[in-house]
Short mmCIF file of C-alpha atoms in Angstrom, two decimals:
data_model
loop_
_atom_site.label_atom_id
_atom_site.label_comp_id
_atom_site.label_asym_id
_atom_site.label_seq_id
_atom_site.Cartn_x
_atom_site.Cartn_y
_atom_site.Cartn_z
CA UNK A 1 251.29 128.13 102.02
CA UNK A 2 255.12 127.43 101.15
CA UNK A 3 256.83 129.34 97.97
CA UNK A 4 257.38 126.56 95.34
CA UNK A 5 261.29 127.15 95.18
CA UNK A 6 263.60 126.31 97.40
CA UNK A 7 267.21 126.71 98.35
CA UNK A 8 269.60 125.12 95.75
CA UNK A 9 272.43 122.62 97.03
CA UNK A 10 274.79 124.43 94.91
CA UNK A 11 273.34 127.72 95.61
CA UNK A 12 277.08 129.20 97.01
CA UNK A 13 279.45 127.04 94.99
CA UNK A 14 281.92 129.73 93.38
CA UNK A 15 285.60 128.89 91.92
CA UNK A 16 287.65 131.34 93.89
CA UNK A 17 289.48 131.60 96.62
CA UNK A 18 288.66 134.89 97.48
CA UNK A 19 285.36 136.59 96.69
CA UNK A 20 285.54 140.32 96.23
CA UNK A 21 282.71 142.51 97.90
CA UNK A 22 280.57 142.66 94.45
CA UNK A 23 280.87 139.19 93.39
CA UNK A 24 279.72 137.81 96.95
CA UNK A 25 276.88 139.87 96.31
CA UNK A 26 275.92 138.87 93.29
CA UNK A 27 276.01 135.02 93.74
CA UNK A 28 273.90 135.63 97.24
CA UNK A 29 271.03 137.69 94.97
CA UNK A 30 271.41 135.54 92.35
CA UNK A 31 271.04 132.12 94.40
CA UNK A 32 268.79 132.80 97.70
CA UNK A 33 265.39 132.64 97.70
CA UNK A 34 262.36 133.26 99.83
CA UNK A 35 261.74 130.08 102.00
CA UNK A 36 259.14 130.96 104.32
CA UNK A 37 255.37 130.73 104.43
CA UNK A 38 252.46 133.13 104.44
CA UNK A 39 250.22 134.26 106.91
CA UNK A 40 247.23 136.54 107.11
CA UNK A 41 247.36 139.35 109.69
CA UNK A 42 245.09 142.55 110.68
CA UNK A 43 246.20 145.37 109.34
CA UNK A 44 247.01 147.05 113.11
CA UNK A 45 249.54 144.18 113.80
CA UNK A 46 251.21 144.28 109.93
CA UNK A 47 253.47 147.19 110.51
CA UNK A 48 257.17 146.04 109.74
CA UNK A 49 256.27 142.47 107.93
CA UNK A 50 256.50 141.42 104.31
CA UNK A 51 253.84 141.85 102.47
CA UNK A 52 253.12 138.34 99.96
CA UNK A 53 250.35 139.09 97.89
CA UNK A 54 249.97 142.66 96.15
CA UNK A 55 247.30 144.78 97.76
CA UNK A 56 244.89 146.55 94.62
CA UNK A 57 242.85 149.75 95.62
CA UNK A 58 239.16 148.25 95.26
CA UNK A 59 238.17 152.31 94.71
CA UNK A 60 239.19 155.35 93.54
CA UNK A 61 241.31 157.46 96.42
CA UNK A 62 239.75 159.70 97.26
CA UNK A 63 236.19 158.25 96.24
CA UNK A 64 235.08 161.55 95.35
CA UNK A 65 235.93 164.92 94.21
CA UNK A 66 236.54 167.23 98.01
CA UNK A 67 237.76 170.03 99.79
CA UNK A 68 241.42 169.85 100.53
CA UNK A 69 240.67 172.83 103.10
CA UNK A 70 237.48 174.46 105.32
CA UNK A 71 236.53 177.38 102.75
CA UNK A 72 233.50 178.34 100.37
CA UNK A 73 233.37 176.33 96.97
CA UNK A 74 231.95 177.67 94.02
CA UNK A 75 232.30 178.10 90.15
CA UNK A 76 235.34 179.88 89.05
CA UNK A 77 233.43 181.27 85.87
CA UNK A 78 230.82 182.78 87.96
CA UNK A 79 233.66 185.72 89.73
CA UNK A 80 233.18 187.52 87.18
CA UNK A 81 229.71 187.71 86.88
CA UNK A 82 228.86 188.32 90.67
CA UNK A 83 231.89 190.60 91.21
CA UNK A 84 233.05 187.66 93.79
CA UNK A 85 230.02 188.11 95.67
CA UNK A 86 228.32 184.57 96.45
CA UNK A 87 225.16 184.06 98.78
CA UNK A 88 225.77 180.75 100.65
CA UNK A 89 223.35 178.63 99.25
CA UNK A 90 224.58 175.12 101.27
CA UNK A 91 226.47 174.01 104.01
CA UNK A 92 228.32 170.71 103.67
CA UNK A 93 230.24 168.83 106.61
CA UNK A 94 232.62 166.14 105.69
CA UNK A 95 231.18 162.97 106.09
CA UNK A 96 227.80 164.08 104.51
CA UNK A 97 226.11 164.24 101.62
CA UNK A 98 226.63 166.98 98.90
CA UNK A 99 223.60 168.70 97.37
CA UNK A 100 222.70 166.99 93.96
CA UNK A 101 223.88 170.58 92.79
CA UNK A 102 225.12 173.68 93.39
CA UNK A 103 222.69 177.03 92.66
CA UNK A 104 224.04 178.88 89.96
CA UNK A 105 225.86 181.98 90.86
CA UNK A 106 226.26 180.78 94.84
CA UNK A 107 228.71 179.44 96.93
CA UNK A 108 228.59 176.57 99.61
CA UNK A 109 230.47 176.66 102.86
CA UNK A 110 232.55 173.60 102.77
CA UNK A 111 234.92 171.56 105.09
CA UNK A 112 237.99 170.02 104.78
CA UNK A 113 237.36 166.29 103.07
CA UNK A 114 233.56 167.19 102.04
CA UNK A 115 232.20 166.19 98.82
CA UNK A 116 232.45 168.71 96.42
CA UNK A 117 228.82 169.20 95.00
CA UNK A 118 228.27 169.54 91.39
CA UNK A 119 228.33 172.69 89.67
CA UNK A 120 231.50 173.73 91.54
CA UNK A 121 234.95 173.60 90.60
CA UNK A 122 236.99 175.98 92.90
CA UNK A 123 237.33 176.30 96.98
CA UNK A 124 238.40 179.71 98.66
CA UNK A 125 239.82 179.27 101.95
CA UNK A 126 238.10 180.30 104.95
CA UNK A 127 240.31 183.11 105.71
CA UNK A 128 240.99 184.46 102.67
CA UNK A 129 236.88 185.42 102.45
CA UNK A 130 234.96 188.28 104.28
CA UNK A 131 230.91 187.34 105.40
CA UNK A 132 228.29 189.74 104.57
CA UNK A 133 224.42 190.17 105.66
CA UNK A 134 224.76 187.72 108.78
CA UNK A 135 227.22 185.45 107.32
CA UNK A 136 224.35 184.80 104.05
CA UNK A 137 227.04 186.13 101.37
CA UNK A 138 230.44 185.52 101.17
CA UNK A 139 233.01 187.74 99.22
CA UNK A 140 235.89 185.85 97.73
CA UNK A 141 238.78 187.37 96.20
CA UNK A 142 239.77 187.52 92.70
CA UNK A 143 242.82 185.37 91.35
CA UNK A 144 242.37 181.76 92.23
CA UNK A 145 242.84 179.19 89.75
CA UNK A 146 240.38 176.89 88.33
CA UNK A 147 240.50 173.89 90.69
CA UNK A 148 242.11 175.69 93.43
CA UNK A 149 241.98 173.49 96.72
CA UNK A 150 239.89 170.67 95.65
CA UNK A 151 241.29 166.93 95.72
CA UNK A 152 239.93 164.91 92.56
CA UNK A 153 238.43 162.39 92.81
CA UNK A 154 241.41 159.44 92.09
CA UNK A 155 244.18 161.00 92.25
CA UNK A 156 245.72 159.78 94.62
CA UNK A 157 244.95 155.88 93.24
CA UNK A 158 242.71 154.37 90.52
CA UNK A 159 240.32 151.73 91.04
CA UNK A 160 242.50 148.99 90.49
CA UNK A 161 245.70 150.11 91.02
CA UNK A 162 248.93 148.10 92.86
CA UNK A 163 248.96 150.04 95.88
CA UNK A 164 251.82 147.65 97.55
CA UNK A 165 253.68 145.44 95.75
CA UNK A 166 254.51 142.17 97.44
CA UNK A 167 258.25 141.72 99.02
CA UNK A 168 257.77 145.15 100.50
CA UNK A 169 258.63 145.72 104.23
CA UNK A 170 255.56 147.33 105.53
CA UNK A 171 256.33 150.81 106.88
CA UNK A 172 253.40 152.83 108.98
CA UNK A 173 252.97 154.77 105.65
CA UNK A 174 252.05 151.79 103.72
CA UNK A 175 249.63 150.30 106.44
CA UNK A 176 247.60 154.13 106.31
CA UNK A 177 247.60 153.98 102.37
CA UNK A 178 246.04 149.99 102.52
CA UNK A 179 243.83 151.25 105.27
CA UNK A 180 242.43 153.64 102.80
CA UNK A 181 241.16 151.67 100.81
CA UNK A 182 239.50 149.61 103.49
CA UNK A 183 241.43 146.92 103.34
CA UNK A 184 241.18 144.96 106.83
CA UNK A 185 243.87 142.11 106.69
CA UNK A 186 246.68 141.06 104.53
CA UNK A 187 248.58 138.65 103.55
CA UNK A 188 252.26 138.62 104.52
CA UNK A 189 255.15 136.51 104.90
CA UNK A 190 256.44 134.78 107.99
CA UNK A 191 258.98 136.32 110.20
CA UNK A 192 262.58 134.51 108.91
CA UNK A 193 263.04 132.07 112.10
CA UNK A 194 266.58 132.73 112.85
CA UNK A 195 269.44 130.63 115.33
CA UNK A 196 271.83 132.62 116.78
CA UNK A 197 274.85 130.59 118.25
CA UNK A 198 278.20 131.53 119.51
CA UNK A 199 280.87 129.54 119.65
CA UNK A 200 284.37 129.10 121.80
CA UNK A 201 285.69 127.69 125.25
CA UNK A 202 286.89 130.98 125.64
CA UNK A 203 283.13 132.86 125.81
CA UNK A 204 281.06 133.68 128.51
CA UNK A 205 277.75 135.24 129.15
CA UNK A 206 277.74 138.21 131.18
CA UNK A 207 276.84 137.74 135.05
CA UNK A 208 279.12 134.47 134.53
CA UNK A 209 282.42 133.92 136.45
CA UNK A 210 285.14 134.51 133.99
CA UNK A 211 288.18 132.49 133.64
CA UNK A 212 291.43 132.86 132.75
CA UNK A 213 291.79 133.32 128.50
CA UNK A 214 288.17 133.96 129.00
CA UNK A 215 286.17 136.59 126.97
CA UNK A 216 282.58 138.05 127.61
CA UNK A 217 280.33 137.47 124.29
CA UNK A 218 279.52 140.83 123.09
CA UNK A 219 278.84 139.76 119.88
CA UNK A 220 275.44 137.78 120.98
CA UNK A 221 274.20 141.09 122.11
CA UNK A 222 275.22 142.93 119.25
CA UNK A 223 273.85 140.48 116.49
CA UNK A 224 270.40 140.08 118.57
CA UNK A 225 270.05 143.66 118.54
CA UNK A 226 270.75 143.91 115.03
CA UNK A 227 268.65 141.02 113.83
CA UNK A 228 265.78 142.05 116.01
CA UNK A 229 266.09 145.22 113.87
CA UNK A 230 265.39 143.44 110.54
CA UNK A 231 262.28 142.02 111.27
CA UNK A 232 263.42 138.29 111.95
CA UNK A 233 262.53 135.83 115.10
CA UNK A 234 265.79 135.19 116.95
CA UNK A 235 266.23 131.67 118.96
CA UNK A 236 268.70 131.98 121.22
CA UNK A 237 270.86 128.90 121.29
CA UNK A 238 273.70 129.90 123.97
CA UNK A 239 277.47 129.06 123.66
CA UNK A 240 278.63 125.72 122.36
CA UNK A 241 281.98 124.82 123.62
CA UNK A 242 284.56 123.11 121.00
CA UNK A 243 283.78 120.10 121.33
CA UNK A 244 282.22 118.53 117.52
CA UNK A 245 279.95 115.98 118.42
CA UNK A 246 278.02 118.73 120.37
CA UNK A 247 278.21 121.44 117.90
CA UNK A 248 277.04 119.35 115.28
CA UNK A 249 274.20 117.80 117.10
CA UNK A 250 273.58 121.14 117.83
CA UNK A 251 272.94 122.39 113.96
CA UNK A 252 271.57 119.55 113.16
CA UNK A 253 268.37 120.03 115.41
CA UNK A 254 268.58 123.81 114.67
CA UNK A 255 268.25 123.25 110.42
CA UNK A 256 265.29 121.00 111.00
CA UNK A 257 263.34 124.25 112.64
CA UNK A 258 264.60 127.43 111.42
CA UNK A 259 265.33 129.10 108.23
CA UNK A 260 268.94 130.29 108.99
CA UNK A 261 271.52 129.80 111.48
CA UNK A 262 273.86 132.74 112.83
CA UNK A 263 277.40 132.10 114.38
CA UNK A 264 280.09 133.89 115.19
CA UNK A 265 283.55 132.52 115.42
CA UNK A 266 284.45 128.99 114.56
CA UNK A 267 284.86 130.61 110.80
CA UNK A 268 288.41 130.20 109.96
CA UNK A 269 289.81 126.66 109.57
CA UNK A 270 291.89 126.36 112.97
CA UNK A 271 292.06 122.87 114.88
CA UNK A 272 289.12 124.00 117.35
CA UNK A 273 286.91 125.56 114.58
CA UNK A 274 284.36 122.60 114.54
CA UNK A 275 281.66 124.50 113.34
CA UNK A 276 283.02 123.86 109.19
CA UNK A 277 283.40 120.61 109.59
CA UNK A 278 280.05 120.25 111.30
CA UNK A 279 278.39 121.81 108.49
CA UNK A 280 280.35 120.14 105.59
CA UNK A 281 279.04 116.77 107.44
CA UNK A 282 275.52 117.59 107.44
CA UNK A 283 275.06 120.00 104.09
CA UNK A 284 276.94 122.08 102.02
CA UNK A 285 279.66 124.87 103.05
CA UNK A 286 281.83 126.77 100.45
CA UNK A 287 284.33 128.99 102.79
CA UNK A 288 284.53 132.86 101.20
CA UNK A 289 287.34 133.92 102.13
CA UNK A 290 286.33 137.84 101.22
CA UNK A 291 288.56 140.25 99.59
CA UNK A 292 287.53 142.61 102.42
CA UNK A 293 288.59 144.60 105.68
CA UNK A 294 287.67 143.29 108.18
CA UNK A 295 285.78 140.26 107.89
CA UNK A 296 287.67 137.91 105.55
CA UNK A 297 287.28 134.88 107.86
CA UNK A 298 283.31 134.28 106.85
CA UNK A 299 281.88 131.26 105.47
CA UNK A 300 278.20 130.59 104.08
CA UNK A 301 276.15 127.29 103.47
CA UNK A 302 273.22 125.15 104.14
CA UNK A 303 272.13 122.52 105.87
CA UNK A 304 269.07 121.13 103.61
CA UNK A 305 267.25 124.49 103.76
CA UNK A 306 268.39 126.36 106.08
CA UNK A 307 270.85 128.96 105.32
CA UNK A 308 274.28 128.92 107.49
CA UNK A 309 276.26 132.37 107.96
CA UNK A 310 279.37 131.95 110.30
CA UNK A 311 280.72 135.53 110.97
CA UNK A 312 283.96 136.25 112.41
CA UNK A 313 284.62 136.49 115.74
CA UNK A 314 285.70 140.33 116.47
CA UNK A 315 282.77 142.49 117.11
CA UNK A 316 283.66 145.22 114.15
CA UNK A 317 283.99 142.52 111.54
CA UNK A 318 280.65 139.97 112.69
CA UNK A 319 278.47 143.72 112.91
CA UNK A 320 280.04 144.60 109.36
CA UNK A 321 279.11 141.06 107.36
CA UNK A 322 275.65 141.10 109.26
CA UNK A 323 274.73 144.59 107.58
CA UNK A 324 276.55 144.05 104.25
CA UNK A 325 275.47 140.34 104.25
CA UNK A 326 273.88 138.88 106.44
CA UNK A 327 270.92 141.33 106.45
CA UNK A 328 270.22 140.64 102.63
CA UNK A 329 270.20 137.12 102.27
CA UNK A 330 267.58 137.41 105.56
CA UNK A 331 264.94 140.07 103.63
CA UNK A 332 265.48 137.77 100.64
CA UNK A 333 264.90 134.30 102.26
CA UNK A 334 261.73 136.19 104.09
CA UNK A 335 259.85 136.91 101.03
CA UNK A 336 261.80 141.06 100.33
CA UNK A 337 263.59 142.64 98.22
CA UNK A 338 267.81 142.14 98.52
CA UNK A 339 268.62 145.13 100.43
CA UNK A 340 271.80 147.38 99.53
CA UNK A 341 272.30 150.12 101.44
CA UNK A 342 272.83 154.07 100.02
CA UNK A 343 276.36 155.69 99.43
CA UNK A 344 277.01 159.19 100.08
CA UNK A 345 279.91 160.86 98.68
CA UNK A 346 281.82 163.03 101.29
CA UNK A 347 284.92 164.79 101.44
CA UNK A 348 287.78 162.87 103.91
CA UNK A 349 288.90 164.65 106.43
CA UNK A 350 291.70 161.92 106.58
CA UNK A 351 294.36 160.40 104.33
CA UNK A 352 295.97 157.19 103.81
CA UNK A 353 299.38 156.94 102.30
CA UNK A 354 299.01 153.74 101.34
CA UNK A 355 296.03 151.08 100.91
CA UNK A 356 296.77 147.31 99.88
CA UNK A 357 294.82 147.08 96.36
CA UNK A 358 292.27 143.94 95.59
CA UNK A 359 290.45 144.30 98.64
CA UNK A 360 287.69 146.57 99.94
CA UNK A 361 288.18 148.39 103.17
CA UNK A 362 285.58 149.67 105.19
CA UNK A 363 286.66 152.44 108.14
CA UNK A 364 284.84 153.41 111.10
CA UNK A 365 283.54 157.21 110.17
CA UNK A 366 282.35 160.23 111.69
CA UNK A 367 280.54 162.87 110.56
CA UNK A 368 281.69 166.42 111.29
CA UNK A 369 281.98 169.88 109.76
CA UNK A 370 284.87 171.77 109.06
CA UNK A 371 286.10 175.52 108.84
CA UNK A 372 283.29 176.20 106.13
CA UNK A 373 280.82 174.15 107.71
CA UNK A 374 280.23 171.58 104.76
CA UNK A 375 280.42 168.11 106.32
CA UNK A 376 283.44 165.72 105.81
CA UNK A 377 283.83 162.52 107.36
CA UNK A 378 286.65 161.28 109.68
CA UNK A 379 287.99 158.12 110.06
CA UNK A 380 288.37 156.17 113.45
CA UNK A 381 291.95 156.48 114.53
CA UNK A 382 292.17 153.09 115.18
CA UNK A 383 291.61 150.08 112.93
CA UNK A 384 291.23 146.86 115.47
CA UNK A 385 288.50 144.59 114.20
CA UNK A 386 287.88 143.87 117.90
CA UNK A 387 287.70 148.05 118.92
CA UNK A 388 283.81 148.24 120.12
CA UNK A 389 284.43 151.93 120.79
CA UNK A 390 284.72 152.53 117.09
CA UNK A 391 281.08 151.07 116.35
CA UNK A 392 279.91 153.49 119.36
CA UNK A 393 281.64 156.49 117.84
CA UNK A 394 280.82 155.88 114.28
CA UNK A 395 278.38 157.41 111.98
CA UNK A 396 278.59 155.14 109.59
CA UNK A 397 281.10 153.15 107.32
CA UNK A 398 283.83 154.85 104.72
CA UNK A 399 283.74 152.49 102.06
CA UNK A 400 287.18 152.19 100.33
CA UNK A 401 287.14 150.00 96.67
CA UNK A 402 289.17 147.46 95.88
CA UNK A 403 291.26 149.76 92.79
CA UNK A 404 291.97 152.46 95.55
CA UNK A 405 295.86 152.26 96.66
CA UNK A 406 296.03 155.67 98.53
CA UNK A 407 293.22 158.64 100.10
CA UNK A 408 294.16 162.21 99.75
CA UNK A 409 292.17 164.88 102.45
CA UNK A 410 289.46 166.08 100.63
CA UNK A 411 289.02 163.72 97.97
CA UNK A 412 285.42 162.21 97.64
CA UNK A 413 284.91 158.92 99.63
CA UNK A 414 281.67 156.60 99.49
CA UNK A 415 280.38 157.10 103.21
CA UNK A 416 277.04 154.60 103.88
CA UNK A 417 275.16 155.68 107.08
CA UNK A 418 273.98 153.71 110.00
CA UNK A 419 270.56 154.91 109.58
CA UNK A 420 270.63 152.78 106.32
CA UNK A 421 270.47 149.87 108.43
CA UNK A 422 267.66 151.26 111.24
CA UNK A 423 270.31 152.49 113.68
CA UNK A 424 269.70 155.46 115.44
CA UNK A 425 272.00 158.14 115.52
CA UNK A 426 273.98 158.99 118.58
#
């Protein structure tokens, strides 16, 4: 099964030059749509997809009233009356029956996730409680609440409820909740298929003899291990030299079998950059120039329905627009939500006299703690778009507005974290 709507033909026409951070944003999640099919999967294999269709509990969870611990259960308003003195009347297991009822004035020995049988309403834990004649009366102390340690019946779900809602990204906390309502298979979306394709005389492989001018292409290895972080099926289509009638056979076979194609370099306008005019030939391309630092040099289109994204060509700037961009428009086109990742305000531990205004900047930054040990954030000492060290050493990205002119040490800076992207710390 397909989603009825598609990608628009106009679905990145804009009438700016430059697109600031927000507004790029906001014409992707306005615009992009899920493209892919569905597919039904057991619920042991699901774990990281998109879930398609919502998933209801058929049942109340838990089915039944039960212990929440091993312990005695019995009725609160009988303390009183016995002096907490209860002769064990029953002994129920989990996974077996309760008595129809409880004797009046008794106590049944009870284990974690055992039906709670009528008649009582409270459980005293196991070591809280002292056995008498042979382990035939128990003594339970005063003080417990009404209800103490039993799980009703419900409360975590209602018969009926949403338990997932489709276009979420299935974590191993949402398989266990669908499990629990047994719930064997589901029906998700289909991974996004994704082309990744670099571009340039210049680039090599590694383990390939490198010529003069040439360059190894990090930034295949570095997009593939993002992308293969976000859920998506990756076909690797190698390095296409600069030559057009090859690059644009090249897309053209790639649109007709995947949902998006990935490039890096080939996104400015220079006399070699074949890649635009490849794409203007065979769909629709609006460059975005981006009001940001680094990665102004990125353009987006489509050929027919599949989505284009040409990312620069220094490592810093292609992994920046993959996680501010790229990785977005990919959970959207695959059926999820349009993913924007957490700030965090922290105190710089740097300053910067002076900050060209109308464009967002985002710094390499480190976590530390000062002489107080509250944590403040450094920035990378070095700003190169092409500095891999920086992505290594970083924590995360200092995100600088487009108003801001100048940063004072100590004042309050929007930090967003690797981990909001599924990378590890160091």
């Amino acid at each position: 099964m397909t989603p009825s709507r598609r990608l628009l033909d106009d679905c990145f026409l804009h009438d700016r030059d430059r697109l600031r951070h927000d507004d790029a944003l906001a014409i992707l999640r306005d615009r992009v749509s899920a493209t892919v099919g569905h597919e039904t999967l057991d619920l042991a294999v699901a774990t990281g997809r998109i879930l398609a269709d919502p998933v209801r509990a058929g049942h109340d969870v838990p089915l039944a009233d039960n212990s929440a611990v091993d312990g005695y259960a019995f009725a609160q308003a009988d303390h009183g009356r016995t002096g907490g003195r209860f002769p064990v009347s029953a002994r129920i297991p989990a996974g077996h029956p309760s008595p129809a009822s409880l004797l009046p004035g008794t106590a049944a020995r009870i284990f974690t996730g055992a039906v709670m049988p009528a008649g009582a309403d409270t459980v005293a834990m196991q070591e809280d409680c002292d056995l008498d004649e042979g382990g035939h009366v128990v003594r339970i102390p005063p003080g417990l609440k009404p209800g103490a340690n039993r799980r009703r019946a419900g409360e975590d779900l209602k018969a009926g409820d949403v338990l997932v809602a489709p276009g979420t990204r299935l974590r191993p906390q949402d398989i266990a909740a669908i499990a629990s309502t047994g719930t064997p298979r589901i029906n998700v979306f289909r991974p996004v298929r994704v082309a990744l394709v670099s571009t340039g005389d210049e680039i090599r492989r590694p383990g390939d003899p490198l010529p003069d001018g040439g360059v190894y292409d990090s930034n295949h290895y570095l997009l593939s291990g993002l992308l293969a972080g976000f859920g998506v099926e990756i076909a690797d289509l190698g390095v296409l030299p600069d030559d057009a009638a090859h690059i644009r056979r090249t897309l053209e076979r790639a649109a007709a079998t995947h949902d998006a194609i990935i490039s890096t370099g080939g996104a400015s306008r220079g006399e070699e950059d074949h890649l635009v005019e490849a794409i203007d030939a065979l769909g629709t391309r609006h460059m975005w120039q981006l009001a940001i630092k680094p990665g102004r040099p990125m353009n987006f289109g489509q050929i027919g329905d599949c989505v284009t994204l040409g990312l620069p060509g220094n490592p810093v700037a292609a992994m920046i627009c993959c996680l501010l961009y790229v990785r977005p428009v990919l959970s959207v086109l695959g059926g999820g939500a349009f993913l924007t990742p957490r700030r965090f305000q922290v105190p710089a531990a740097f300053s910067v006299e002076k900050k060209k205004p109308d464009r967002r900047e985002f710094y390499r930054g480190i976590l530390a703690s000062d002489d107080t040990g509250r944590t403040v954030v450094r920035k990378f000492a070095r700003d190169g778009s092409g500095l891999i060290t920086s992505l290594r050493e970083a924590d995360g990205l200092i995100e600088i507005s487009e108003e801001t002119t100048r940063i004072d040490e100590g004042e309050l800076v929007n930090f967003i974290s690797f981990a909001e992207f599924g990378i590890p710390a160091r």
